[in-house]
Amino acid sequence: MSVLVARPPVQRRLAGARHPIAAMAPVRLVMLLLFVGAGVLLVLFRLAWLAAFAQPATTRAAAEALVPLRGDITDRNGVPLARTIDAWSIGIHPNKLVNDPRELAARLAELMPAHDESWYYRTLTSGASFAFLQRRAMPELVKAVNALGEPAVAFSREPERLYPQSSMAAHALGALDMDGHGIRGVERVLEAKLSDPLLRAQPVAMSIDARVQAAMESELGAAMASFQARGAAGVVLDARTGEVMAMVSLPNYDANSVPKVFDAKDPEDPGMRQLRNNVTQSDYELGSTFKPITMAAAIDSGVVTSMARRFDARAPLQIGRFHIRDDHPQKRYLDIPEALVHSSNIVTARIADELGPERMQAMFRRLGFDTRADIELNERERPIWPPYWARVTTMTSGYGHGIAVTPLHLASAYAALVNGGVWRPATLMRIAPGKEPVGRRVISEATSARMRQLLRLVVLQGTGKKGEAPGYRVGGKTGTAEIAMKTGYSKKRNVSTFAAAFPMDAPRYVVVAMLDSPHATAQSAGQTTAGWTVAPVVSRVIMRTGSMLGVMPDMNRDVDVSELLPLLWHAPGEDPAAVE
């Protein structure tokens, strides 16, 4: 039997209608996209958070790991002057000692002879929890001490400041204390920069030129030894920027081993004298080197309007109970060029008297003679300024007596005299080209041009003859001044100074050299004056370094002094080099 089953009726969907499951598919897709988007946003947020907060810490840590613990210092040409290397400190825990202290003390004294056996024995038996045996030891010593096999000995890594050039520029560089912090010189001035993890990666370039520094140290040191001088100072200064190319103070010290100052209150103490920077800390009456300054003030103010004007120098000048004399009297009237060539105290005093105390003081103040030298160093001394400017004080200050300044004061003043009349502060930091400080005008350009002629004439015809360096057109002035003592001026000791600049037709550099208390020798023909003792030092320094500094010797160029030469007259057989 067959059963017929009817086919169920076909349900036709209306256009556009979907199955319920199929209709939910787009919703799921949207939700999935939203979840994925939220995840991406979360990741991006996390990355942004890490970039904003975590990255600097990572950068700092990386910087500290890659850069030296203290920044390097170089000269202006990249020659290293101060670097930091790894070293070690050696200590001990006496309360944990294992070996026999007597035997260990003997072994330590052999390896580290800075202390004797008894010192080590006292340290080992002190019962203290810890004591240093040696700071900043080299790896070889650490290895030898470690081989002694004493468990109580402790080693820790400690940075060592190394001065590769030894004593070169020691007073400018300065020194560190045992904790590695700057206590003198640029090490102290730049403490923050040299120790900052983000700044110390780049070496700091000083204005010092190691080649010029070495030449000045060599020549000045040889002169100091030859004349058995008590001390010395030397400066080479860029006349246009104020950059210090060389700064020398003698006696000096090895910057790797700073001498102990036995009595900081006694300036005569050997240790104190070594540490003292004579260029910025020692005030001297610099004698006749002040005469060009007085002449410049007189020319600039209109007190002297003609180089041919003559002043009476026939006899000593009496002011009250004082007599102003010339060391090499001409006993006649002298004009302006002759007054400088023959270094006349009498003429200079008369000119200073006409200037008066107000204008003399104003000139000295414009040159900074009433304040500490303008330079970055902390080691600076204030000049000795007269408390009362009597008439005689004004007159003697004109030729460098009664007022005392540092050699750096004098160098900056001479830069202003020859560079067009603008005074600028000295600096130990290298200045980028075109970044020269503005400075302040001290004298007019016309007066500065006249001073270049006069200073050149002193070297060609006067006391500075031995300061000449062929082809470099040197101009300058000698100065020899008796040293002021508690009982008056010494007749046996003097300060001999030569302040010069070159080339005088377009001045680039000022060179100042000074000897404190030189002794007469056969080399100086029995003289202790600057023309015989320090003028030759400046000559040799210029000849050794001039071309290095970009000044090529040229025998065909010079300052035109033709209008001044006819004003000079010399007695037969006269030796201007003996005059100061």
mmCIF file of C-alpha atoms in Angstrom, residues 87-90 137-147 155:
data_model
loop_
_atom_site.group_PDB
_atom_site.id
_atom_site.type_symbol
_atom_site.label_atom_id
_atom_site.label_comp_id
_atom_site.label_asym_id
_atom_site.label_seq_id
_atom_site.Cartn_x
_atom_site.Cartn_y
_atom_site.Cartn_z
ATOM 1 C CA ALA A 87 91.570 53.375 40.161
ATOM 2 C CA TRP A 88 90.970 51.544 43.462
ATOM 3 C CA SER A 89 90.882 52.272 47.141
ATOM 4 C CA ILE A 90 92.380 49.776 49.588
ATOM 5 C CA ALA A 137 95.682 52.822 44.091
ATOM 6 C CA MET A 138 96.674 51.444 40.714
ATOM 7 C CA PRO A 139 95.493 47.935 39.685
ATOM 8 C CA GLU A 140 99.012 46.486 40.082
ATOM 9 C CA LEU A 141 99.091 47.457 43.756
ATOM 10 C CA VAL A 142 95.588 46.092 44.314
ATOM 11 C CA LYS A 143 96.693 42.766 42.865
ATOM 12 C CA ALA A 144 99.758 42.631 45.132
ATOM 13 C CA VAL A 145 97.792 43.460 48.293
ATOM 14 C CA ASN A 146 95.105 40.963 47.393
ATOM 15 C CA ALA A 147 97.797 38.278 47.079
ATOM 16 C CA PHE A 155 88.833 46.913 47.693
#
